[in-house]
Coordinates of C-alpha atoms in Angstrom, one line a residue:
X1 CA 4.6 193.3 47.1
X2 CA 5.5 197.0 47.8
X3 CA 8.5 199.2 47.7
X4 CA 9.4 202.7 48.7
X5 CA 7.8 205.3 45.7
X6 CA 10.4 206.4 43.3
X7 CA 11.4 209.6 43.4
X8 CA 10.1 210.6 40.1
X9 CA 6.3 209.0 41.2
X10 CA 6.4 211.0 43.8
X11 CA 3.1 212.7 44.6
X12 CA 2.0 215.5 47.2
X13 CA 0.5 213.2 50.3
X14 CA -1.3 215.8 51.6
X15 CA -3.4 216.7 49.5
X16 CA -4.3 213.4 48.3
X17 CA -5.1 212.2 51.9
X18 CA -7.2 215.5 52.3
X19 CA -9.0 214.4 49.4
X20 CA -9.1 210.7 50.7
X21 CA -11.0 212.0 53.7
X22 CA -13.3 213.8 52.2
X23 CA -13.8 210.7 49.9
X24 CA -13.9 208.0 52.5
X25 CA -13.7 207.3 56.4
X26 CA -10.5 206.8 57.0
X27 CA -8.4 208.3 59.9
X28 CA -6.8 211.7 60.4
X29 CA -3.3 211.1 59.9
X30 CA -1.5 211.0 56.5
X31 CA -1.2 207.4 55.2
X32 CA 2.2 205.2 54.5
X33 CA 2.3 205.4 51.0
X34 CA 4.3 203.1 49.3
X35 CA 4.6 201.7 45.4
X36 CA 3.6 198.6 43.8
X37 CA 6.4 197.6 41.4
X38 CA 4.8 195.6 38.4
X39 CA 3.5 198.3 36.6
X40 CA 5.4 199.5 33.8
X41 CA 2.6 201.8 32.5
X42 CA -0.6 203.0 34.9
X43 CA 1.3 204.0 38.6
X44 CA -0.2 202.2 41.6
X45 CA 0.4 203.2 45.4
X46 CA -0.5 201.8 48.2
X47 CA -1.8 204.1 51.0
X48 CA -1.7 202.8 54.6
X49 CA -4.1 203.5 57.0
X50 CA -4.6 202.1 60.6
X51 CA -7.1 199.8 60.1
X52 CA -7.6 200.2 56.2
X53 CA -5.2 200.0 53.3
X54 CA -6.5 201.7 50.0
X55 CA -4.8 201.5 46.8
X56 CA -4.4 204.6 44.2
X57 CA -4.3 204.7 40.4
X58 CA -2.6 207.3 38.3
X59 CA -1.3 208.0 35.1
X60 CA 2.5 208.4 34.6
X61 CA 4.1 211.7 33.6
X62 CA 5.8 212.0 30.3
X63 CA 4.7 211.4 26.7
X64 CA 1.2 209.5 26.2
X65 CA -1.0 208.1 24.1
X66 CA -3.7 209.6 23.1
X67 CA -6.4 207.1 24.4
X68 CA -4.4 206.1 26.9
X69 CA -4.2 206.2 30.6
X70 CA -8.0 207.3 31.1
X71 CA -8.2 207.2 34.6
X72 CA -12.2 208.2 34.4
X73 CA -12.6 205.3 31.4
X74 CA -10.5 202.9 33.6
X75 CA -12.9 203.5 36.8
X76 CA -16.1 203.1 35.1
X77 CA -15.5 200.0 33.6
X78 CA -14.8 198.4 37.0
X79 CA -17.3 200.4 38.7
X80 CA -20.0 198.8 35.8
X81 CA -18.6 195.0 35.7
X82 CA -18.7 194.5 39.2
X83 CA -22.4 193.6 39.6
X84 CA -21.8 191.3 36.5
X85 CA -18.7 190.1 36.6
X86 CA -17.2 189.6 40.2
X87 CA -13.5 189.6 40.2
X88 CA -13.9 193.1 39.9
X89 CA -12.2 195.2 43.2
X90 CA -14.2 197.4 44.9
X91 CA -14.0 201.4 43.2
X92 CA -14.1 203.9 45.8
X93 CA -13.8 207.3 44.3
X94 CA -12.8 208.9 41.1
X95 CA -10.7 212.7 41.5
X96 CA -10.8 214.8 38.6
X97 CA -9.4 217.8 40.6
X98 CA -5.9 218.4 38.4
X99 CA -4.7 220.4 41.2
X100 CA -3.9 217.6 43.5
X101 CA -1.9 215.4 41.0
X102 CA -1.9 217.0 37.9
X103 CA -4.1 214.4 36.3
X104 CA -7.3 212.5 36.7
X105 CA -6.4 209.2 39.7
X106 CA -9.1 207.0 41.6
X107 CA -9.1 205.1 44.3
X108 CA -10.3 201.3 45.1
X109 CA -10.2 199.0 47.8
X110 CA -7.1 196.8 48.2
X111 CA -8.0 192.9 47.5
X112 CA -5.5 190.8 49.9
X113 CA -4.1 188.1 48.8
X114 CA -1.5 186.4 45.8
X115 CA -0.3 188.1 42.6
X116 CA 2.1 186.1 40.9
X117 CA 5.4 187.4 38.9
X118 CA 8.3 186.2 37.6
X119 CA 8.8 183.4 40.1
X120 CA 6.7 181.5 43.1
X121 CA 7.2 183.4 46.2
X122 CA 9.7 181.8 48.7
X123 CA 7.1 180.4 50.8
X124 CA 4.8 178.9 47.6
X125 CA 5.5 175.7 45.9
X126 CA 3.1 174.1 42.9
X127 CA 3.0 170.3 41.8
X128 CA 2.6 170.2 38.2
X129 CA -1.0 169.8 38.7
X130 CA -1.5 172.2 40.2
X131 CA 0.7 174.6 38.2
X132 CA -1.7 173.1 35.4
X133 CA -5.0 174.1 37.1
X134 CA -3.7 176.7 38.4
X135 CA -3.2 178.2 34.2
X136 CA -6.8 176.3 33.2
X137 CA -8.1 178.6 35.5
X138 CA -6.9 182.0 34.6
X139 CA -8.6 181.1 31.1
X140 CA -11.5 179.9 32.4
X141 CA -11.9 183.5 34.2
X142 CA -11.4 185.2 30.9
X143 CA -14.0 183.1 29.2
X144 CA -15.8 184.1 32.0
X145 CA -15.2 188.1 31.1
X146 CA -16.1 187.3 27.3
X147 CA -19.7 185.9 28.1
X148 CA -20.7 189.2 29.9
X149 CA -23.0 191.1 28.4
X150 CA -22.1 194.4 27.5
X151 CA -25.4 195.9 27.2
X152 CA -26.2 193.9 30.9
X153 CA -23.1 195.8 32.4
X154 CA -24.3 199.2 30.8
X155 CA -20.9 199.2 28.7
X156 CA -22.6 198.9 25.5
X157 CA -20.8 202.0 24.0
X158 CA -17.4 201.2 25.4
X159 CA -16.3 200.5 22.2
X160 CA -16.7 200.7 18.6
X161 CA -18.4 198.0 17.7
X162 CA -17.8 195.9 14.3
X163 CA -14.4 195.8 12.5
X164 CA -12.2 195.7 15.5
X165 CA -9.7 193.9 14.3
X166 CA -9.0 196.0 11.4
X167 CA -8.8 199.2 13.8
X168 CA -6.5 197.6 15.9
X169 CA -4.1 196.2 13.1
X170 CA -3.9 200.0 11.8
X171 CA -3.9 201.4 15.4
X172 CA -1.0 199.4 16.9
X173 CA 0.9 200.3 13.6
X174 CA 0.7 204.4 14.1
X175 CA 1.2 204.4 18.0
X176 CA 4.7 201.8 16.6
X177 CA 5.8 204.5 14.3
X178 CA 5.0 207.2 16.8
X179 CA 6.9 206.0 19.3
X180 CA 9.8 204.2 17.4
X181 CA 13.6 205.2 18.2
X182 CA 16.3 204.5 15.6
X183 CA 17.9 201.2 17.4
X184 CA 15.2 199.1 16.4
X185 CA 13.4 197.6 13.6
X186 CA 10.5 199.5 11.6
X187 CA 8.4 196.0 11.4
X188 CA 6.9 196.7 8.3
X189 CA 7.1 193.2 7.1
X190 CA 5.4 192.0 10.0
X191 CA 2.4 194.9 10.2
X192 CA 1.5 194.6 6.0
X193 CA 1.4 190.8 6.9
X194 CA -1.1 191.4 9.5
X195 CA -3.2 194.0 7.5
X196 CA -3.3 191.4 4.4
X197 CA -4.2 188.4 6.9
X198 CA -6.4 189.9 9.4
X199 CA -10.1 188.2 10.0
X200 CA -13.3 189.5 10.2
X201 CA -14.5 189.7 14.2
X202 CA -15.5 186.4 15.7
X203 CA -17.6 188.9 18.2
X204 CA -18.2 191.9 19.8
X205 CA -17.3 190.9 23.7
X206 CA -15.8 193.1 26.7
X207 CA -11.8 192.1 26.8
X208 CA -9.0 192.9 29.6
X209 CA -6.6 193.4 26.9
X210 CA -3.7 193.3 29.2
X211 CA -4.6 189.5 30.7
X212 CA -1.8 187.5 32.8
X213 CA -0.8 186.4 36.0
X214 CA 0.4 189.4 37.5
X215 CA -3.0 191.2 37.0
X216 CA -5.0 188.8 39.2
X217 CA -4.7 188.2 42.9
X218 CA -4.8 184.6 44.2
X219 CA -6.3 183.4 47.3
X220 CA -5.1 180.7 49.9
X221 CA -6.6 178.1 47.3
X222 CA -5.0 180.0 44.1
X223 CA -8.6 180.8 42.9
X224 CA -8.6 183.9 41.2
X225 CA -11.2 186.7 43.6
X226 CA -9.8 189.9 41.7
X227 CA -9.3 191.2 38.2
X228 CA -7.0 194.1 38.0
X229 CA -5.6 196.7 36.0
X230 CA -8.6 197.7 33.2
X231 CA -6.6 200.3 31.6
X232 CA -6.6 199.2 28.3
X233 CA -10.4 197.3 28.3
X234 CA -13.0 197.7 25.6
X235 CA -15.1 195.7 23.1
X236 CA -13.5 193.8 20.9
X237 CA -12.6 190.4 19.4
X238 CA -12.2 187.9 22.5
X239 CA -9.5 186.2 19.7
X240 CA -7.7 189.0 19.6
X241 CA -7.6 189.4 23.7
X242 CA -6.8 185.5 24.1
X243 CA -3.7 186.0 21.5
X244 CA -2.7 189.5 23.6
X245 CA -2.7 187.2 26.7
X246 CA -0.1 184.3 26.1
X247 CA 2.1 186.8 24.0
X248 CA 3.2 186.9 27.6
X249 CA 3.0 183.0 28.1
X250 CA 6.7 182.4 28.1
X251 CA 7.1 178.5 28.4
X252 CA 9.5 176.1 29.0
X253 CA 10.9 175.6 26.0
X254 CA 11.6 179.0 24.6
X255 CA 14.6 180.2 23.5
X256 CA 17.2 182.0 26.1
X257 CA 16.6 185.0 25.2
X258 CA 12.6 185.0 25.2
X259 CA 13.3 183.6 29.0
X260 CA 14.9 186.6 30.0
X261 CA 11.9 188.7 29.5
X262 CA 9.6 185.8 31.8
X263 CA 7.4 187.8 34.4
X264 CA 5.6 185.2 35.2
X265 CA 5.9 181.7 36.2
X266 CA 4.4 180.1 33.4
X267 CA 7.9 177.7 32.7
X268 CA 6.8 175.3 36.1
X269 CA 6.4 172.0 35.2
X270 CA 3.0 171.2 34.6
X271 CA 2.5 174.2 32.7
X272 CA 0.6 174.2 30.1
X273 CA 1.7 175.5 26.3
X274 CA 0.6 178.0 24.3
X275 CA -1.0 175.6 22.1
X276 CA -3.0 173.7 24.9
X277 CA -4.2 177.0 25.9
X278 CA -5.7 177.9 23.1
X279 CA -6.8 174.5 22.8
X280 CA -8.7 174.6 25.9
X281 CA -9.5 178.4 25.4
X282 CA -11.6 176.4 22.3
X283 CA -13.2 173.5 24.0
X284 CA -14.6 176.1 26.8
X285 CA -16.2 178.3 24.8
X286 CA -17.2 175.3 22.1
X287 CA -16.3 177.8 19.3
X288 CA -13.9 176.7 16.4
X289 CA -10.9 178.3 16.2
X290 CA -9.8 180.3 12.5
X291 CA -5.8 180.3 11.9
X292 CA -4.2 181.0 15.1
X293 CA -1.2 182.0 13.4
X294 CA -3.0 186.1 13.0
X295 CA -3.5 186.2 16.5
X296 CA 0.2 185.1 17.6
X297 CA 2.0 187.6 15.4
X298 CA -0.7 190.1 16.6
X299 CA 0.1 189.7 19.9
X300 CA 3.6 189.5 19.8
X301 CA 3.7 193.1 17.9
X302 CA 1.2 194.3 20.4
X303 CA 3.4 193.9 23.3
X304 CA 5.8 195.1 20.9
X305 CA 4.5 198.5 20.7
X306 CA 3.9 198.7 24.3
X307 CA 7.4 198.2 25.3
X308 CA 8.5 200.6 23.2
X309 CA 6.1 203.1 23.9
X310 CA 7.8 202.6 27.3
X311 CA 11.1 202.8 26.1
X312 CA 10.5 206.1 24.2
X313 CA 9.9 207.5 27.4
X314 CA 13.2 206.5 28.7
X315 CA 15.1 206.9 25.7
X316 CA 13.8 210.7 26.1
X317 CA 14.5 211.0 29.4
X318 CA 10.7 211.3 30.6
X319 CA 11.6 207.9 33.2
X320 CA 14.6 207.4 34.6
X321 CA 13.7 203.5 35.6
X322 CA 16.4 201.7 34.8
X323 CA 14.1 198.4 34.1
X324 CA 13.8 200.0 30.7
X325 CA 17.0 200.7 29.7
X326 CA 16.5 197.8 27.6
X327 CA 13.3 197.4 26.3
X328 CA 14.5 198.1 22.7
X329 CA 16.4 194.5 22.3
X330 CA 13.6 193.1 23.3
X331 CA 11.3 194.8 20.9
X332 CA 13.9 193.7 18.4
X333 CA 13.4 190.3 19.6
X334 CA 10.0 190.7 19.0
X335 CA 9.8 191.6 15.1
X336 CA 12.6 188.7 14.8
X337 CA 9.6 186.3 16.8
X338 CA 6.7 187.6 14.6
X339 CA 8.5 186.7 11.2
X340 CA 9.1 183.0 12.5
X341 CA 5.6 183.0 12.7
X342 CA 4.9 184.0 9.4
X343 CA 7.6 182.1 7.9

């Protein structure tokens, strides 16, 4: 689940474990640091103690959204749900000393166990029914997440309140068009569809925003006991969350190309579809669904923008990780995939 940090996310150890100790007990030698790989965004490092393994959360360097990466935002949200919600890990310590990494990081407890990515581990095999619980349940654990109370979990004024939608229709546009290079497409088409189809809120709820597989850690029994990676959580439409979620639900059936960018093993037999998630997305929370159709195309040019905001990075030279040499056929993929949609 770890590899040796890349040379370009490498930090000063020192001065982070001198920090750790005055944080937490932990032992007087340095830690064994090393890297978790899925993150294409927020870096995450594992530090290695005898006796205690920590894990450590910091931005990236390079060009950056404005509202993103908040390590202090990202801290507080987990530090809040956790009496309320308890998939939450356990947040240790939040350092806002820019001398020691050049930017905000925290720290949190390490949750052992299962995080799935593009394929079953060698030693992990599912029958397809339990490849199908297995999916019912991450869902269930999000409709989980969109009954907390905000107000309960004293994140009341994590977000903006009413007319989400609409903000993130326009937002996603402008960080697109910020970040675009000249190989790929502008999406216009796709983003005045969304702003002439977009729905009013279906509720004000706290979302993940960044929901899948390889965010949650599976124990022994494949029940989900830990919710990671809050960078990007707010309140918002719980639609527009569940629709941001299985843009990354590559099934069976898709096309060749769509396969290609599968990190997670959602094309097992027994999986279910897109469709049937929604489906039982619906039945859970007993709440009719509006025209789905919105909330595909929304997600699709969500993850869109992200993987270009990734690629501009790389196409500028502020990552060298070859992974994301190329993002930008896929984002082309991407506006071709929304326009199917609309038709």
């Amino acid at each position: 689940m770890t590899v040796p940090v890349r040379p370009e996310d490498a930090f000063d150890v020192p001065a982070v474990h001198a920090w750790v100790r005055s944080t937490v007990d932990v032992p007087d030698g340095e830690p064994e640091v090393r890297q978790f790989p899925g993150g294409a965004s927020n870096l995450t490092y594992l530090l290695r103690y005898p006796g205690r393994e920590l894990v450590l959360r910091r931005p990236p360097v390079g060009r950056k959204a404005v509202s993103a990466h908040d390590m202090r935002r990202e801290y507080r949200v987990q530090r809040q749900l956790k009496p309320v919600y308890p998939y939450v890990p356990d947040v240790i310590g939040l350092c806002e000393d820019h001398g020691i990494l050049g930017s905000d990081f925290y720290l949190m407890g390490r949750v052992p166990g299962t995080i799935l990515r593009g394929d079953l581990p060698p030693d992990m095999t599912l029958a397809p029914a339990e490849a199908r619980a297995l999916a019912t349940t991450l869902v269930d654990r999000l409709v989980d997440l969109h009954r907390v109370d905000p107000a309960a979990a004293g994140l009341g004024d994590l977000g903006k309140g009413a007319g989400y939608v609409g903000r993130q229709v326009r937002g996603w546009t402008e960080r697109y068009a910020a970040a675009r290079t000249p190989n790929v497409p502008d999406f216009v088409p796709v983003t005045d569809w969304l702003a002439r189809r977009r729905p009013d809120d279906v509720a004000t709820v706290v979302v993940h925003n960044d929901w899948r597989f390889d965010n949650v850690v599976l124990d022994a029994d494949l029940a989900v006991v830990a919710v990671l990676d809050w960078e990007m959580a707010t309140l918002g439409d719980p639609l527009m969350d569940l629709g941001g979620a299985l843009a990354y639900w590559i099934q069976a059936d898709d096309d060749a190309f769509f396969q290609r960018a599968r990190r997670q093993p959602t094309h097992l037999p027994g999986m279910p579809t897109r469709a049937e998630l929604v489906a039982h997305y619906a039945e859970r929370t007993g709440s009719p669904l509006p025209d789905w159709s919105f909330y595909e195309v929304f997600g699709l040019f969500r993850l869109a923008v992200i993987m270009q905001q990734i690629y501009y990075r790389y196409h500028h030279g502020q990552t060298h990780n070859p992974a994301f040499e190329d993002f930008w056929t896929f984002v082309a993929y991407l506006e071709w995939r929304c326009r199917e949609v609309i038709g």
